[in-house]
XYZ file of C-alpha atoms in Angstrom:
455
model
C 79.892 -70.169 -52.383
C 82.727 -68.929 -50.186
C 86.238 -66.759 -49.671
C 88.689 -66.999 -47.280
C 91.921 -64.339 -48.012
C 94.945 -64.742 -45.916
C 96.814 -62.020 -44.106
C 100.540 -63.046 -44.632
C 102.047 -61.260 -40.813
C 105.645 -62.180 -41.397
C 108.039 -60.247 -39.096
C 105.498 -62.099 -36.713
C 105.622 -65.579 -38.410
C 101.603 -65.278 -37.971
C 98.285 -64.542 -40.422
C 95.676 -63.424 -39.838
C 91.821 -64.389 -41.980
C 88.999 -62.193 -44.140
C 86.172 -64.801 -45.014
C 83.208 -64.068 -46.266
C 80.602 -64.748 -49.220
C 79.579 -62.258 -51.479
C 78.394 -59.321 -49.479
C 80.035 -59.163 -45.734
C 82.682 -60.608 -44.099
C 84.482 -61.847 -40.688
C 87.919 -61.290 -40.015
C 89.237 -63.621 -37.683
C 92.378 -62.133 -35.484
C 93.821 -59.381 -37.860
C 96.839 -57.023 -36.967
C 97.226 -53.488 -35.968
C 97.948 -51.737 -38.955
C 94.438 -52.985 -39.776
C 93.654 -51.390 -43.958
C 95.256 -54.307 -44.940
C 92.176 -55.892 -44.161
C 90.106 -53.209 -45.467
C 91.977 -52.968 -49.105
C 91.599 -56.975 -48.539
C 87.529 -55.712 -47.986
C 87.913 -53.596 -50.647
C 88.699 -55.654 -53.690
C 85.942 -58.103 -52.716
C 84.037 -56.162 -51.797
C 82.361 -57.176 -49.122
C 81.620 -55.933 -46.292
C 82.930 -56.438 -43.092
C 79.921 -57.526 -40.187
C 82.208 -59.001 -37.471
C 85.849 -59.030 -35.950
C 86.308 -62.258 -33.989
C 89.308 -62.900 -31.855
C 90.396 -65.990 -30.281
C 92.501 -65.494 -27.796
C 94.374 -62.591 -25.434
C 96.730 -62.134 -27.592
C 100.068 -62.402 -26.277
C 102.373 -61.336 -29.370
C 102.062 -58.970 -30.500
C 98.535 -55.998 -30.749
C 96.230 -57.096 -32.371
C 94.407 -54.552 -34.599
C 90.530 -55.450 -33.856
C 89.531 -53.228 -31.327
C 89.777 -50.328 -34.130
C 88.593 -52.535 -37.594
C 85.627 -52.930 -35.547
C 85.160 -49.418 -34.628
C 86.598 -48.400 -38.122
C 84.162 -50.761 -39.795
C 80.952 -50.605 -37.615
C 81.507 -54.505 -37.286
C 81.009 -56.524 -34.603
C 83.236 -57.248 -31.653
C 82.774 -61.491 -31.342
C 85.891 -61.709 -27.837
C 86.018 -65.097 -26.171
C 83.750 -64.171 -22.678
C 86.328 -65.722 -20.579
C 88.645 -63.469 -21.820
C 89.478 -60.463 -19.043
C 89.604 -57.811 -20.812
C 87.882 -53.392 -20.341
C 85.375 -52.974 -23.133
C 82.963 -53.446 -24.635
C 82.770 -56.653 -26.933
C 80.353 -59.449 -27.968
C 80.908 -62.215 -25.753
C 81.208 -65.822 -27.279
C 80.076 -69.099 -25.454
C 81.552 -71.872 -26.605
C 78.781 -73.767 -29.310
C 77.753 -69.907 -29.644
C 76.634 -69.744 -33.933
C 76.674 -65.978 -34.950
C 75.372 -66.418 -38.796
C 77.475 -63.279 -40.565
C 76.111 -64.086 -45.297
C 72.736 -66.077 -44.978
C 72.975 -65.436 -48.779
C 76.027 -68.113 -48.482
C 75.071 -69.994 -45.504
C 77.850 -68.700 -43.537
C 78.507 -69.699 -40.033
C 80.738 -69.103 -37.962
C 80.972 -71.928 -34.338
C 82.654 -71.095 -31.498
C 84.233 -74.040 -29.563
C 86.458 -74.304 -27.219
C 89.911 -75.092 -27.265
C 91.618 -73.740 -24.059
C 95.397 -74.168 -23.654
C 97.721 -71.879 -25.297
C 95.233 -69.303 -23.102
C 92.638 -70.322 -20.894
C 89.626 -68.802 -22.806
C 90.985 -69.850 -26.573
C 87.957 -70.223 -28.413
C 87.818 -71.843 -32.717
C 85.230 -70.764 -34.702
C 84.621 -73.680 -37.610
C 83.319 -71.634 -40.774
C 80.413 -73.663 -41.883
C 79.019 -72.828 -45.454
C 74.837 -74.968 -44.902
C 75.896 -76.467 -41.635
C 79.069 -78.297 -42.641
C 82.184 -77.055 -41.150
C 84.348 -76.539 -44.210
C 87.264 -74.142 -41.997
C 88.005 -74.133 -39.227
C 90.621 -70.425 -37.677
C 92.735 -72.759 -35.262
C 94.579 -69.443 -33.420
C 97.079 -70.564 -31.268
C 95.701 -74.223 -30.998
C 95.890 -77.106 -33.297
C 98.546 -75.330 -36.176
C 100.098 -76.873 -38.490
C 102.308 -80.105 -37.979
C 101.993 -79.079 -34.038
C 99.687 -76.498 -31.555
C 100.666 -73.290 -29.331
C 102.543 -73.186 -26.378
C 101.172 -73.627 -23.582
C 103.205 -71.356 -20.827
C 102.448 -68.222 -21.650
C 100.122 -66.785 -19.269
C 101.285 -67.828 -15.518
C 103.559 -70.990 -15.135
C 101.801 -72.777 -12.426
C 99.128 -73.194 -15.502
C 101.738 -74.436 -17.806
C 100.897 -77.645 -17.558
C 97.228 -77.335 -17.356
C 97.607 -76.438 -20.437
C 99.412 -78.475 -21.675
C 96.664 -81.518 -21.656
C 94.374 -78.957 -22.411
C 96.719 -77.753 -25.467
C 96.057 -82.262 -26.078
C 92.371 -82.519 -25.580
C 91.170 -79.798 -27.411
C 93.511 -81.168 -30.645
C 91.218 -84.138 -30.528
C 88.018 -82.067 -29.942
C 88.824 -80.638 -33.385
C 90.043 -83.471 -35.165
C 86.597 -85.764 -33.267
C 83.861 -83.451 -34.073
C 84.923 -81.613 -38.016
C 85.436 -83.587 -41.355
C 89.056 -84.431 -42.238
C 88.245 -82.529 -45.239
C 88.465 -79.001 -43.341
C 90.910 -76.938 -43.290
C 92.699 -75.732 -40.623
C 94.313 -72.008 -40.468
C 95.614 -71.222 -37.348
C 97.042 -68.007 -36.642
C 100.208 -68.997 -35.361
C 103.610 -71.939 -36.506
C 104.988 -69.921 -39.056
C 107.479 -68.607 -37.258
C 106.211 -67.807 -34.375
C 107.466 -68.179 -31.422
C 104.284 -68.352 -29.993
C 104.117 -71.726 -31.539
C 105.616 -75.221 -29.124
C 107.816 -76.046 -32.125
C 108.329 -75.739 -36.139
C 107.456 -77.679 -38.574
C 106.884 -77.728 -42.372
C 104.258 -76.902 -44.572
C 102.137 -73.622 -45.608
C 98.882 -74.846 -45.283
C 97.156 -77.983 -43.829
C 93.378 -79.990 -42.699
C 91.729 -82.315 -40.033
C 92.811 -85.358 -41.695
C 96.289 -84.193 -42.807
C 96.706 -83.720 -39.029
C 94.652 -86.341 -37.933
C 98.228 -88.525 -39.138
C 100.861 -86.257 -38.628
C 100.269 -83.576 -35.316
C 102.044 -85.053 -32.345
C 99.017 -84.062 -30.186
C 96.682 -86.040 -31.780
C 99.112 -88.879 -32.541
C 100.341 -89.569 -28.719
C 98.990 -90.435 -25.831
C 97.931 -87.381 -23.605
C 101.252 -88.025 -19.915
C 103.565 -88.923 -23.993
C 102.785 -84.971 -25.409
C 103.039 -83.042 -22.721
C 106.690 -84.801 -21.032
C 107.985 -83.387 -24.892
C 105.804 -80.199 -25.106
C 107.355 -79.666 -21.923
C 110.852 -80.099 -22.132
C 111.243 -78.184 -25.606
C 109.855 -75.331 -25.144
C 111.769 -72.162 -26.193
C 112.692 -68.297 -24.726
C 110.012 -66.270 -24.451
C 109.977 -63.099 -26.692
C 110.851 -60.644 -22.705
C 108.157 -58.346 -24.700
C 104.977 -60.522 -24.669
C 104.199 -59.175 -21.120
C 103.711 -56.484 -22.200
C 101.668 -57.686 -25.325
C 97.944 -59.474 -22.761
C 97.415 -55.821 -21.045
C 98.061 -53.790 -24.205
C 95.101 -56.458 -25.789
C 92.784 -56.824 -22.526
C 92.468 -52.872 -22.110
C 92.401 -52.268 -26.354
C 95.199 -51.076 -28.019
C 95.010 -47.441 -28.703
C 94.704 -45.964 -32.296
C 97.231 -46.376 -35.405
C 99.562 -44.181 -36.113
C 101.507 -43.996 -38.875
C 102.343 -41.180 -39.250
C 106.309 -40.056 -40.289
C 108.663 -39.448 -37.117
C 110.738 -35.684 -37.171
C 113.534 -35.630 -39.140
C 117.146 -35.806 -36.829
C 119.879 -34.011 -37.755
C 123.124 -35.636 -37.911
C 123.665 -33.540 -34.524
C 120.633 -35.142 -33.067
C 121.550 -38.324 -33.867
C 124.941 -37.836 -32.214
C 122.598 -35.950 -28.709
C 120.241 -38.959 -28.771
C 123.645 -41.847 -28.014
C 124.765 -39.667 -25.557
C 121.831 -39.507 -23.480
C 121.609 -43.674 -23.624
C 118.485 -43.676 -25.494
C 118.946 -47.044 -28.989
C 119.778 -45.826 -31.944
C 118.215 -48.970 -34.923
C 120.205 -48.703 -38.446
C 117.967 -50.608 -40.577
C 119.634 -51.484 -43.307
C 120.858 -54.332 -44.784
C 123.529 -56.294 -42.754
C 126.041 -55.596 -44.957
C 125.235 -51.920 -46.002
C 125.688 -51.755 -41.857
C 129.107 -53.688 -41.545
C 130.392 -51.139 -43.749
C 129.909 -48.240 -42.495
C 127.207 -46.731 -40.203
C 127.309 -44.318 -37.148
C 129.662 -45.045 -34.736
C 127.444 -46.692 -30.852
C 124.273 -47.244 -33.678
C 122.412 -50.870 -33.617
C 121.772 -53.074 -37.085
C 118.398 -54.055 -37.350
C 116.969 -55.050 -40.954
C 113.837 -54.305 -41.592
C 113.579 -57.258 -44.408
C 114.718 -59.437 -41.182
C 112.087 -60.321 -37.783
C 112.790 -56.664 -37.038
C 109.052 -56.241 -35.052
C 110.670 -59.634 -32.791
C 114.149 -58.935 -31.529
C 114.036 -55.379 -31.654
C 111.249 -55.630 -29.419
C 112.784 -58.387 -27.558
C 116.061 -57.056 -27.044
C 114.888 -52.146 -25.616
C 115.046 -52.032 -22.848
C 110.590 -51.727 -22.790
C 109.537 -48.292 -23.454
C 112.500 -46.861 -24.517
C 112.949 -44.138 -27.409
C 113.776 -45.085 -30.287
C 116.011 -43.026 -33.041
C 115.749 -45.011 -36.267
C 118.095 -44.051 -39.697
C 116.480 -45.460 -42.597
C 118.204 -45.236 -47.067
C 114.831 -44.624 -47.807
C 111.648 -42.885 -46.207
C 109.845 -46.091 -48.228
C 111.951 -48.131 -45.438
C 111.407 -46.493 -42.610
C 107.058 -46.716 -43.116
C 107.983 -50.087 -43.465
C 109.918 -50.156 -40.028
C 107.340 -48.213 -38.303
C 104.686 -50.690 -39.201
C 106.687 -53.948 -38.172
C 106.771 -51.822 -34.244
C 103.107 -50.929 -33.885
C 102.411 -54.421 -34.377
C 104.275 -55.130 -31.113
C 103.538 -52.260 -28.891
C 106.471 -49.552 -30.408
C 104.561 -46.768 -31.667
C 106.085 -43.218 -32.059
C 109.840 -43.501 -33.023
C 111.389 -40.644 -30.901
C 112.599 -39.122 -34.561
C 114.198 -40.614 -37.643
C 116.664 -39.646 -40.524
C 116.974 -41.292 -44.049
C 119.988 -41.531 -46.857
C 123.854 -43.175 -45.714
C 125.724 -42.559 -42.423
C 127.832 -40.279 -44.270
C 124.765 -37.518 -43.203
C 124.191 -38.925 -40.102
C 127.186 -37.997 -38.628
C 128.465 -35.188 -37.105
C 131.391 -32.978 -38.943
C 134.954 -34.449 -39.063
C 132.953 -37.135 -37.962
C 132.905 -40.681 -40.568
C 131.515 -43.934 -40.332
C 132.504 -46.783 -38.308
C 132.956 -50.229 -39.904
C 133.318 -53.648 -38.577
C 134.572 -57.057 -41.357
C 132.448 -60.006 -42.306
C 133.880 -62.734 -42.082
C 132.552 -66.556 -43.531
C 132.921 -69.690 -41.325
C 136.119 -70.187 -44.020
C 136.913 -67.250 -42.868
C 136.569 -68.371 -39.695
C 138.376 -71.750 -40.058
C 141.117 -70.107 -41.345
C 142.051 -68.789 -37.563
C 140.678 -70.513 -34.676
C 141.683 -71.412 -32.539
C 144.261 -69.005 -32.298
C 145.066 -66.779 -29.007
C 142.260 -64.074 -28.289
C 140.254 -65.310 -30.631
C 136.989 -65.331 -29.252
C 133.771 -67.663 -31.215
C 130.707 -66.017 -29.996
C 126.784 -68.786 -30.521
C 124.262 -66.433 -30.471
C 121.969 -68.792 -31.084
C 119.295 -70.096 -28.540
C 120.060 -73.465 -25.924
C 117.993 -75.201 -28.261
C 119.503 -74.470 -31.309
C 123.170 -75.398 -29.067
C 121.838 -78.486 -29.052
C 122.724 -79.851 -32.353
C 125.782 -78.819 -32.854
C 127.891 -76.041 -32.067
C 131.249 -74.759 -32.504
C 134.350 -76.231 -30.819
C 135.608 -73.255 -27.337
C 133.458 -71.545 -28.580
C 131.192 -69.390 -25.511
C 127.659 -68.816 -26.496
C 124.883 -66.115 -24.964
C 122.282 -66.073 -26.724
C 121.266 -62.851 -29.061
C 118.998 -61.702 -26.293
C 120.645 -61.511 -23.609
C 123.778 -60.496 -25.477
C 123.609 -56.674 -23.744
C 123.206 -57.700 -20.509
C 125.881 -59.280 -20.498
C 128.135 -58.531 -22.415
C 131.148 -58.354 -18.954
C 131.512 -62.110 -19.625
C 132.693 -62.259 -23.136
C 136.523 -63.367 -22.760
C 139.169 -59.921 -24.490
C 140.030 -60.823 -27.503
C 138.739 -60.884 -31.123
C 135.110 -61.790 -31.660
C 133.709 -63.631 -34.200
C 130.363 -63.814 -33.269
C 127.881 -66.134 -35.925
C 123.948 -67.289 -36.050
C 122.014 -69.937 -38.335
C 122.602 -67.648 -41.032
C 123.984 -64.122 -40.685
C 120.617 -62.433 -39.483
C 121.387 -62.510 -35.501
C 124.983 -62.449 -35.703
C 124.566 -58.502 -37.575
C 122.852 -58.008 -34.511
C 124.813 -58.771 -32.242
C 128.355 -57.566 -34.069
C 126.606 -53.950 -33.380
C 125.737 -54.673 -30.186
C 129.647 -55.860 -29.447
C 131.090 -52.518 -31.782
C 128.673 -50.456 -30.154
C 130.310 -51.179 -26.585
C 133.246 -50.908 -28.290
C 135.060 -54.814 -28.697
C 135.957 -55.596 -31.678
C 133.994 -57.674 -33.718
C 134.391 -59.560 -37.223
C 130.629 -60.758 -37.741
C 130.593 -65.029 -39.783
C 127.966 -64.044 -41.811
C 127.558 -67.588 -43.404
C 125.003 -71.012 -42.553
C 125.377 -72.928 -39.393
C 125.680 -75.936 -41.813
C 129.189 -74.365 -42.589
C 130.916 -74.846 -39.830
C 132.201 -78.614 -40.136
C 132.437 -78.322 -43.617
C 135.344 -75.663 -43.959
C 137.038 -77.174 -41.199
C 135.842 -76.953 -37.917
C 135.200 -79.244 -35.111
C 131.467 -79.209 -34.024
C 130.343 -80.271 -31.335
C 126.796 -82.426 -30.198
C 126.074 -81.303 -26.803
């Protein structure tokens, strides 16, 4: 018998896996915070004998090297990956037996496309494939994006993705479970598809890489590629060099005077509370990145790389959760932190500031009007599906560099659901703009009577 445990990394839209028998197990594409993988192995009562990477990741800092060090496991990395640490290089066709009593073996399958060296691993029980760890190759209903390595390689890698998908479909039984690392909200996915589980047989009928000819597939894949988070530039080199050991100890405590001094120095002060609480009262100049949202993705995307960040949280637990999210994308140590509420974060004689929240129905009652600016901070791919007539479009990840493009007036900022609008509203508020955060689903815009146009 075998088991496969899924380790969700929801904030990044990724999954890692622990698979094994009664005695030993392998960890596949582990996150930076490896304690949860170790805990999963402890619950199963198994020893982690191998740690496996499908590729050098571009979207998060791997915990593979550290997990192998802590457990004494062999560290398997595709042979074509250029890395600076000792590992077991894996070649196409290599078989790794890891639980002889259970008849469990990993078979390496070269599946280039997401990266040139990408490798999938078929989990075989007594010689029969029962699952395949596909990393950033074959995803649920789609494939991993091919444009994260080198622009000149993008089309070639897109064609390789198509060929790799067909190889997996041809070589593995239809009932083989497909277990990707990306595709659950990750920007490493070339598109987002519904569903949480799949098989080779299901993908044969639903995945465009397997239902369309290579030229049409590649043309549409390249045309649909979305923006790349800025921090991706740093993830590959960190992983190739070998990430440093993890440090999740609490940051030094900042009082109100230090918070003010760090803001005055141009550093980032990030309030982790939910957007409703932030809008109602916050430290002037601070930015709002909800820890319950995609904190790691958007904070790492927006913050200038290496800039000191001070965290404000309502509790030590919220602060610890944020640190865990941040280390996954290489923001290792906050400069300082404070917990409590805004009243304790402002200097004596000062009070927290606030801005209003609204719905699309509220906006419909005011728009259009002189001196009112509607700002859409969704990505360009989202805006093509419909936008409010007369709105200004600046995606949230570009807003802090393009604030001077906004017309004068009160800015009503919206996204698709409210989270990114809250980030944008905090940036605008810190810049001294009059802002209203539209905390509503964009589906409500047209229903509210706003004129929605399609690109």
